Amino acid sequence: MPRRYFIALLGSLGGSFALFYLALFGLGATGHLPPPGFANSICVDEKLAHLRDRPPQAANLLVIGSSIAWRHFDGDVVRNETPQAQPLNGAFCGLTINQSTYAADWLLGHNDSVREVLLIASPHDFENCGRMRTAVFDAADADAFVYGGSSPWPYYIKYFAPAALLRNALTVGAKRQGGAVMDPLVFDRYASGPMENDGVRDTLLYGPVRHLDQACFDALDRFAREMRRSGRRLMVASTPMHPAWKRQYDPSNVMQDGFGARVRQVLAASGGEYWDGDGARVVSEAAFYDAIHLHWSAVAPYSAALARHFQFGVAPPAAAASLVGASRL
């Protein structure tokens, strides 16, 4: 090959990298730069970026789960009810239970002060664990990015996905502003994701729960046993479900009852507590944004009920290992 060919090739590669990074810098300057695509999910990646920018301080209560846990926990309300609690919302959107416990393990490795873990879940989170990759992001890369102070720029090459980058760049600026936008990417001081949009989706969005996957309960069982071994208290709360969803897909409450029974069975064997947040009926039908998500105004009574029920920070850490099967119904 002629020497000039290699020079042209290297020059083209260098020029492409230069143009790519110039585009990234331009997006950053205008507030439209998405975070690196560790999970190729804008809300997961944005949460990692938030944790990098605002490291948690001495949290003793870790909230885990999917988007309902991220959006259904008002830390100010919880602290008003149980002042001993110092919450960190470690939930990420769109996760199945095996993925939520993976993320929880990662966060606990960096937050030794946590003595209580609260999983907020819906039956939908227990559907497809066997088909979903557990490691929702690479823990070593997340360590370096969130806690190690590494530069974000190399990760845009390692997780190069131009279509996703362009798609997210078109919407991330508005989502960070919140307000009336769909699926806002706004975080409070506890890393929760308030959804202050007063509207509702055109549909319930979420269909029936057709199959509760045993792999999900196995993941919960493994995590519960690990929490017991580490002397931490594990609590599981179900989220309220839209009454219209229940009328359409579970009118006799068979699925919901079966779900609660299976969670209690896991916790009875492994240690932990369960609260039926749907059966408690702490919110009205007008509280819902879709089948499973609440408006932020309705999160307050739900969070207060959570805190009153579990009394965060009251049980001494050493007692957590003895709370086997202590379901408070």
CSV table of C-alpha atoms in Angstrom, one decimal:
chain,number,residue,atom,x,y,z
A,1,MET,CA,0.0,0.0,0.0
A,2,PRO,CA,1.3,3.5,-0.8
A,3,ARG,CA,2.5,5.5,2.2
A,4,ARG,CA,0.1,8.3,1.4
A,5,TYR,CA,-2.8,5.8,1.8
A,6,PHE,CA,-1.9,5.2,5.5
A,7,ILE,CA,-1.4,8.9,6.1
A,8,ALA,CA,-4.8,9.6,4.5
A,9,LEU,CA,-6.4,6.8,6.6
A,10,LEU,CA,-4.9,8.0,9.9
A,11,GLY,CA,-5.8,11.6,9.0
A,12,SER,CA,-9.4,10.6,8.3
A,13,LEU,CA,-9.6,8.7,11.6
A,14,GLY,CA,-8.1,11.7,13.5
A,15,GLY,CA,-10.4,14.1,11.8
A,16,SER,CA,-13.4,11.9,12.6
A,17,PHE,CA,-12.5,11.8,16.3
A,18,ALA,CA,-11.9,15.6,16.3
A,19,LEU,CA,-15.3,16.2,14.7
A,20,PHE,CA,-17.0,13.8,17.1
A,21,TYR,CA,-15.5,15.5,20.1
A,22,LEU,CA,-16.3,18.9,18.8
A,23,ALA,CA,-19.9,17.9,18.4
A,24,LEU,CA,-19.8,16.6,22.0
A,25,PHE,CA,-18.3,19.9,23.3
A,26,GLY,CA,-21.0,21.8,21.4
A,27,LEU,CA,-23.8,19.8,22.9
A,28,GLY,CA,-22.2,20.3,26.3
A,29,ALA,CA,-22.0,24.0,25.9
A,30,THR,CA,-25.7,24.2,25.0
A,31,GLY,CA,-26.9,21.8,27.8
A,32,HIS,CA,-27.9,19.1,25.4
A,33,LEU,CA,-25.1,16.6,26.0
A,34,PRO,CA,-26.4,13.2,27.2
A,35,PRO,CA,-24.2,11.3,29.7
A,36,PRO,CA,-22.0,8.4,28.5
A,37,GLY,CA,-24.1,5.4,27.6
A,38,PHE,CA,-23.0,2.9,30.3
A,39,ALA,CA,-26.4,1.2,30.2
A,40,ASN,CA,-27.7,2.7,26.9
A,41,SER,CA,-30.6,3.9,28.9
A,42,ILE,CA,-30.9,7.7,29.2
A,43,CYS,CA,-32.5,7.6,32.7
A,44,VAL,CA,-30.0,5.1,34.1
A,45,ASP,CA,-27.0,6.9,32.6
A,46,GLU,CA,-28.3,10.3,33.8
A,47,LYS,CA,-28.7,8.9,37.4
A,48,LEU,CA,-25.1,7.7,37.3
A,49,ALA,CA,-24.1,11.2,36.2
A,50,HIS,CA,-26.1,12.7,39.0
A,51,LEU,CA,-24.4,10.5,41.6
A,52,ARG,CA,-21.1,11.6,40.2
A,53,ASP,CA,-21.9,15.3,40.5
A,54,ARG,CA,-23.6,15.0,43.9
A,55,PRO,CA,-22.0,12.2,45.9
A,56,PRO,CA,-24.3,11.0,48.8
A,57,GLN,CA,-23.2,11.9,52.3
A,58,ALA,CA,-23.5,9.3,55.1
A,59,ALA,CA,-26.8,7.7,54.0
A,60,ASN,CA,-28.3,5.1,56.3
A,61,LEU,CA,-31.4,4.2,54.2
A,62,LEU,CA,-31.0,3.0,50.6
A,63,VAL,CA,-34.0,2.9,48.4
A,64,ILE,CA,-33.8,0.5,45.5
A,65,GLY,CA,-36.0,-0.7,42.6
A,66,SER,CA,-37.1,0.5,39.2
A,67,SER,CA,-38.7,3.8,38.1
A,68,ILE,CA,-41.5,3.5,40.7
A,69,ALA,CA,-38.9,3.5,43.5
A,70,TRP,CA,-37.1,6.4,41.9
A,71,ARG,CA,-40.3,8.4,41.6
A,72,HIS,CA,-42.3,7.3,44.6
A,73,PHE,CA,-40.0,8.3,47.5
A,74,ASP,CA,-40.2,11.8,49.0
A,75,GLY,CA,-37.2,12.0,51.3
A,76,ASP,CA,-38.4,15.3,53.0
A,77,VAL,CA,-41.7,13.6,53.9
A,78,VAL,CA,-39.9,10.5,55.2
A,79,ARG,CA,-37.5,12.6,57.3
A,80,ASN,CA,-40.4,14.5,58.7
A,81,GLU,CA,-42.0,11.2,59.9
A,82,THR,CA,-38.7,9.5,60.9
A,83,PRO,CA,-36.0,12.1,61.5
A,84,GLN,CA,-33.4,9.4,62.0
A,85,ALA,CA,-33.5,8.4,58.3
A,86,GLN,CA,-30.8,9.7,56.0
A,87,PRO,CA,-32.1,8.5,52.6
A,88,LEU,CA,-30.3,7.8,49.3
A,89,ASN,CA,-32.5,6.9,46.4
A,90,GLY,CA,-30.5,4.3,44.5
A,91,ALA,CA,-33.3,3.2,42.2
A,92,PHE,CA,-32.8,3.2,38.4
A,93,CYS,CA,-35.6,3.2,35.8
A,94,GLY,CA,-36.6,0.2,33.8
A,95,LEU,CA,-35.0,-2.5,35.9
A,96,THR,CA,-36.1,-6.0,36.7
A,97,ILE,CA,-35.5,-7.2,40.3
A,98,ASN,CA,-32.3,-9.0,39.4
A,99,GLN,CA,-31.0,-5.8,37.9
A,100,SER,CA,-32.2,-3.7,40.9
A,101,THR,CA,-30.3,-5.9,43.3
A,102,TYR,CA,-27.2,-5.7,41.1
A,103,ALA,CA,-27.3,-1.9,41.3
A,104,ALA,CA,-28.0,-2.1,45.1
A,105,ASP,CA,-25.0,-4.4,45.6
A,106,TRP,CA,-22.8,-1.8,43.7
A,107,LEU,CA,-24.1,1.1,45.7
A,108,LEU,CA,-23.7,-0.7,49.0
A,109,GLY,CA,-20.1,-1.3,48.2
A,110,HIS,CA,-19.6,2.5,48.2
A,111,ASN,CA,-22.0,3.4,51.1
A,112,ASP,CA,-20.9,1.5,54.2
A,113,SER,CA,-23.1,3.7,56.4
A,114,VAL,CA,-26.3,2.2,55.0
A,115,ARG,CA,-28.0,0.0,57.6
A,116,GLU,CA,-31.5,-0.3,56.0
A,117,VAL,CA,-32.6,-1.1,52.4
A,118,LEU,CA,-36.1,-0.4,51.1
A,119,LEU,CA,-37.2,-2.0,47.8
A,120,ILE,CA,-40.3,-0.4,46.3
A,121,ALA,CA,-41.7,-2.7,43.6
A,122,SER,CA,-44.6,-3.5,41.4
A,123,PRO,CA,-45.5,-7.0,40.1
A,124,HIS,CA,-44.2,-5.8,36.7
A,125,ASP,CA,-40.7,-5.8,38.1
A,126,PHE,CA,-41.0,-9.5,38.7
A,127,GLU,CA,-41.8,-10.6,35.2
A,128,ASN,CA,-38.7,-11.1,33.1
A,129,CYS,CA,-35.6,-11.6,35.2
A,130,GLY,CA,-34.6,-14.8,33.4
A,131,ARG,CA,-34.5,-13.0,30.1
A,132,MET,CA,-32.7,-9.8,31.2
A,133,ARG,CA,-29.0,-9.4,31.7
A,134,THR,CA,-28.3,-8.8,35.4
A,135,ALA,CA,-25.3,-6.5,35.0
A,136,VAL,CA,-27.2,-3.4,33.7
A,137,PHE,CA,-23.9,-1.5,33.6
A,138,ASP,CA,-20.3,-2.4,34.0
A,139,ALA,CA,-19.4,-2.0,37.7
A,140,ALA,CA,-15.8,-1.2,37.1
A,141,ASP,CA,-16.6,1.6,34.7
A,142,ALA,CA,-19.3,3.0,36.9
A,143,ASP,CA,-16.8,2.9,39.9
A,144,ALA,CA,-14.3,4.9,37.9
A,145,PHE,CA,-16.9,7.4,36.5
A,146,VAL,CA,-19.1,8.0,39.6
A,147,TYR,CA,-16.6,7.5,42.5
A,148,GLY,CA,-13.1,7.6,40.9
A,149,GLY,CA,-13.3,11.0,39.2
A,150,SER,CA,-12.3,9.6,35.8
A,151,SER,CA,-12.8,11.8,32.7
A,152,PRO,CA,-16.2,11.1,31.0
A,153,TRP,CA,-14.8,11.6,27.4
A,154,PRO,CA,-13.3,8.2,26.8
A,155,TYR,CA,-16.6,6.5,27.6
A,156,TYR,CA,-18.3,8.2,24.7
A,157,ILE,CA,-16.0,6.2,22.5
A,158,LYS,CA,-16.2,3.0,24.5
A,159,TYR,CA,-20.0,3.1,24.5
A,160,PHE,CA,-20.3,4.6,21.0
A,161,ALA,CA,-23.9,4.6,19.9
A,162,PRO,CA,-24.5,7.5,17.6
A,163,ALA,CA,-28.2,6.9,17.0
A,164,ALA,CA,-29.0,6.8,20.7
A,165,LEU,CA,-26.7,9.8,21.3
A,166,LEU,CA,-28.5,11.9,18.7
A,167,ARG,CA,-32.0,10.8,19.9
A,168,ASN,CA,-31.1,11.7,23.5
A,169,ALA,CA,-29.5,15.0,22.6
A,170,LEU,CA,-32.8,16.1,21.1
A,171,THR,CA,-34.7,15.6,24.3
A,172,VAL,CA,-32.3,15.6,27.3
A,173,GLY,CA,-32.2,19.4,27.7
A,174,ALA,CA,-36.0,19.7,28.1
A,175,LYS,CA,-36.2,16.6,30.3
A,176,ARG,CA,-33.6,18.1,32.7
A,177,GLN,CA,-35.7,21.2,33.0
A,178,GLY,CA,-38.7,19.2,34.2
A,179,GLY,CA,-42.1,20.9,34.3
A,180,ALA,CA,-44.7,19.5,31.9
A,181,VAL,CA,-42.3,17.3,29.9
A,182,MET,CA,-42.9,13.6,29.7
A,183,ASP,CA,-40.5,11.5,31.7
A,184,PRO,CA,-38.5,14.3,33.3
A,185,LEU,CA,-34.9,13.8,34.3
A,186,VAL,CA,-34.9,15.9,37.5
A,187,PHE,CA,-33.4,14.8,40.8
A,188,ASP,CA,-33.9,16.1,44.3
A,189,ARG,CA,-31.3,16.1,47.0
A,190,TYR,CA,-32.0,12.4,47.8
A,191,ALA,CA,-31.5,11.4,44.1
A,192,SER,CA,-35.3,10.7,43.8
A,193,GLY,CA,-37.0,11.7,40.5
A,194,PRO,CA,-40.0,14.0,41.1
A,195,MET,CA,-42.6,13.8,38.4
A,196,GLU,CA,-44.4,17.1,38.7
A,197,ASN,CA,-46.3,16.9,35.5
A,198,ASP,CA,-50.0,17.3,36.3
A,199,GLY,CA,-51.2,15.5,33.2
A,200,VAL,CA,-51.8,11.8,32.5
A,201,ARG,CA,-50.8,9.5,29.7
A,202,ASP,CA,-53.3,8.7,27.0
A,203,THR,CA,-53.3,5.0,28.1
A,204,LEU,CA,-52.5,3.0,31.2
A,205,LEU,CA,-49.3,2.1,29.3
A,206,TYR,CA,-48.7,-1.1,31.3
A,207,GLY,CA,-50.6,-4.2,30.4
A,208,PRO,CA,-51.3,-7.3,32.5
A,209,VAL,CA,-48.7,-9.2,34.4
A,210,ARG,CA,-48.9,-12.5,32.6
A,211,HIS,CA,-46.1,-14.4,34.4
A,212,LEU,CA,-44.3,-13.9,37.7
A,213,ASP,CA,-40.8,-15.2,37.0
A,214,GLN,CA,-39.2,-17.4,39.6
A,215,ALA,CA,-35.8,-16.0,38.6
A,216,CYS,CA,-36.9,-12.7,40.1
A,217,PHE,CA,-37.8,-14.2,43.4
A,218,ASP,CA,-34.5,-16.1,43.4
A,219,ALA,CA,-32.7,-12.8,43.0
A,220,LEU,CA,-34.7,-11.3,45.8
A,221,ASP,CA,-33.9,-14.3,48.0
A,222,ARG,CA,-30.2,-14.1,47.3
A,223,PHE,CA,-30.2,-10.4,48.1
A,224,ALA,CA,-32.3,-10.8,51.3
A,225,ARG,CA,-29.9,-13.4,52.6
A,226,GLU,CA,-27.0,-11.2,51.9
A,227,MET,CA,-28.7,-8.3,53.7
A,228,ARG,CA,-29.2,-10.6,56.7
A,229,ARG,CA,-25.5,-11.7,56.7
A,230,SER,CA,-24.4,-8.1,56.6
A,231,GLY,CA,-26.6,-7.1,59.5
A,232,ARG,CA,-28.8,-4.8,57.4
A,233,ARG,CA,-32.5,-4.5,57.6
A,234,LEU,CA,-34.4,-5.3,54.3
A,235,MET,CA,-37.9,-3.9,53.7
A,236,VAL,CA,-40.1,-4.5,50.6
A,237,ALA,CA,-43.1,-2.4,49.8
A,238,SER,CA,-45.5,-2.8,46.9
A,239,THR,CA,-46.6,0.3,45.0
A,240,PRO,CA,-50.2,1.4,44.5
A,241,MET,CA,-51.7,0.3,41.2
A,242,HIS,CA,-54.2,2.3,39.2
A,243,PRO,CA,-57.8,1.2,40.1
A,244,ALA,CA,-58.6,1.1,36.3
A,245,TRP,CA,-55.7,-1.3,35.7
A,246,LYS,CA,-57.0,-3.6,38.5
A,247,ARG,CA,-60.5,-3.5,37.2
A,248,GLN,CA,-59.2,-4.5,33.7
A,249,TYR,CA,-56.5,-6.9,34.5
A,250,ASP,CA,-56.9,-8.2,38.1
A,251,PRO,CA,-60.5,-7.7,39.1
A,252,SER,CA,-60.4,-10.4,41.8
A,253,ASN,CA,-57.0,-9.4,43.1
A,254,VAL,CA,-55.7,-12.9,42.4
A,255,MET,CA,-52.4,-11.7,40.8
A,256,GLN,CA,-51.8,-9.1,43.5
A,257,ASP,CA,-52.5,-11.5,46.3
A,258,GLY,CA,-50.3,-14.2,44.7
A,259,PHE,CA,-47.5,-11.7,44.3
A,260,GLY,CA,-47.6,-10.6,47.9
A,261,ALA,CA,-47.7,-14.2,49.1
A,262,ARG,CA,-44.6,-15.1,47.2
A,263,VAL,CA,-42.7,-12.0,48.4
A,264,ARG,CA,-43.6,-12.9,52.0
A,265,GLN,CA,-42.5,-16.4,51.5
A,266,VAL,CA,-39.0,-15.3,50.3
A,267,LEU,CA,-38.7,-12.9,53.2
A,268,ALA,CA,-39.9,-15.4,55.8
A,269,ALA,CA,-37.1,-17.7,54.7
A,270,SER,CA,-34.4,-15.1,54.3
A,271,GLY,CA,-35.2,-12.2,56.7
A,272,GLY,CA,-37.1,-9.0,56.0
A,273,GLU,CA,-40.4,-7.2,56.1
A,274,TYR,CA,-43.2,-6.7,53.6
A,275,TRP,CA,-45.8,-4.0,53.4
A,276,ASP,CA,-48.7,-4.1,50.9
A,277,GLY,CA,-48.7,-0.5,49.7
A,278,ASP,CA,-51.5,-1.1,47.2
A,279,GLY,CA,-53.8,-2.7,49.8
A,280,ALA,CA,-53.2,0.2,52.2
A,281,ARG,CA,-55.2,2.4,49.8
A,282,VAL,CA,-53.3,5.6,50.7
A,283,VAL,CA,-53.9,7.4,47.3
A,284,SER,CA,-57.0,8.0,45.1
A,285,GLU,CA,-57.5,7.2,41.5
A,286,ALA,CA,-56.7,10.8,40.6
A,287,ALA,CA,-53.2,10.3,41.9
A,288,PHE,CA,-52.0,8.3,38.9
A,289,TYR,CA,-50.0,9.3,35.9
A,290,ASP,CA,-50.3,5.9,34.3
A,291,ALA,CA,-51.0,2.4,35.6
A,292,ILE,CA,-48.2,2.4,38.1
A,293,HIS,CA,-46.7,5.9,38.4
A,294,LEU,CA,-48.0,8.6,40.8
A,295,HIS,CA,-47.9,12.3,40.5
A,296,TRP,CA,-45.4,13.9,42.9
A,297,SER,CA,-48.2,15.4,44.9
A,298,ALA,CA,-49.5,11.9,45.6
A,299,VAL,CA,-46.0,10.6,46.5
A,300,ALA,CA,-46.2,12.5,49.8
A,301,PRO,CA,-49.0,10.5,51.4
A,302,TYR,CA,-47.5,7.2,50.1
A,303,SER,CA,-44.0,8.1,51.5
A,304,ALA,CA,-45.5,9.1,54.8
A,305,ALA,CA,-47.3,5.8,55.1
A,306,LEU,CA,-44.1,4.0,54.3
A,307,ALA,CA,-42.2,5.8,57.0
A,308,ARG,CA,-45.0,5.3,59.6
A,309,HIS,CA,-45.2,1.6,58.8
A,310,PHE,CA,-41.5,0.8,58.7
A,311,GLN,CA,-40.2,3.4,61.2
A,312,PHE,CA,-36.9,3.9,59.4
A,313,GLY,CA,-33.9,4.2,61.7
A,314,VAL,CA,-35.8,3.0,64.8
A,315,ALA,CA,-34.7,-0.6,64.7
A,316,PRO,CA,-31.1,-0.9,65.8
A,317,PRO,CA,-28.8,-2.3,63.1
A,318,ALA,CA,-27.8,-5.3,65.1
A,319,ALA,CA,-31.4,-6.4,65.4
A,320,ALA,CA,-31.8,-6.5,61.6
A,321,ALA,CA,-30.6,-10.0,61.3
A,322,SER,CA,-33.3,-11.3,63.7
A,323,LEU,CA,-36.2,-9.8,61.7
A,324,VAL,CA,-36.9,-13.1,59.9
A,325,GLY,CA,-40.4,-13.2,58.5
A,326,ALA,CA,-41.5,-10.2,60.5
A,327,SER,CA,-44.0,-9.1,57.9
A,328,ARG,CA,-46.1,-6.2,59.3
A,329,LEU,CA,-49.4,-6.6,57.7
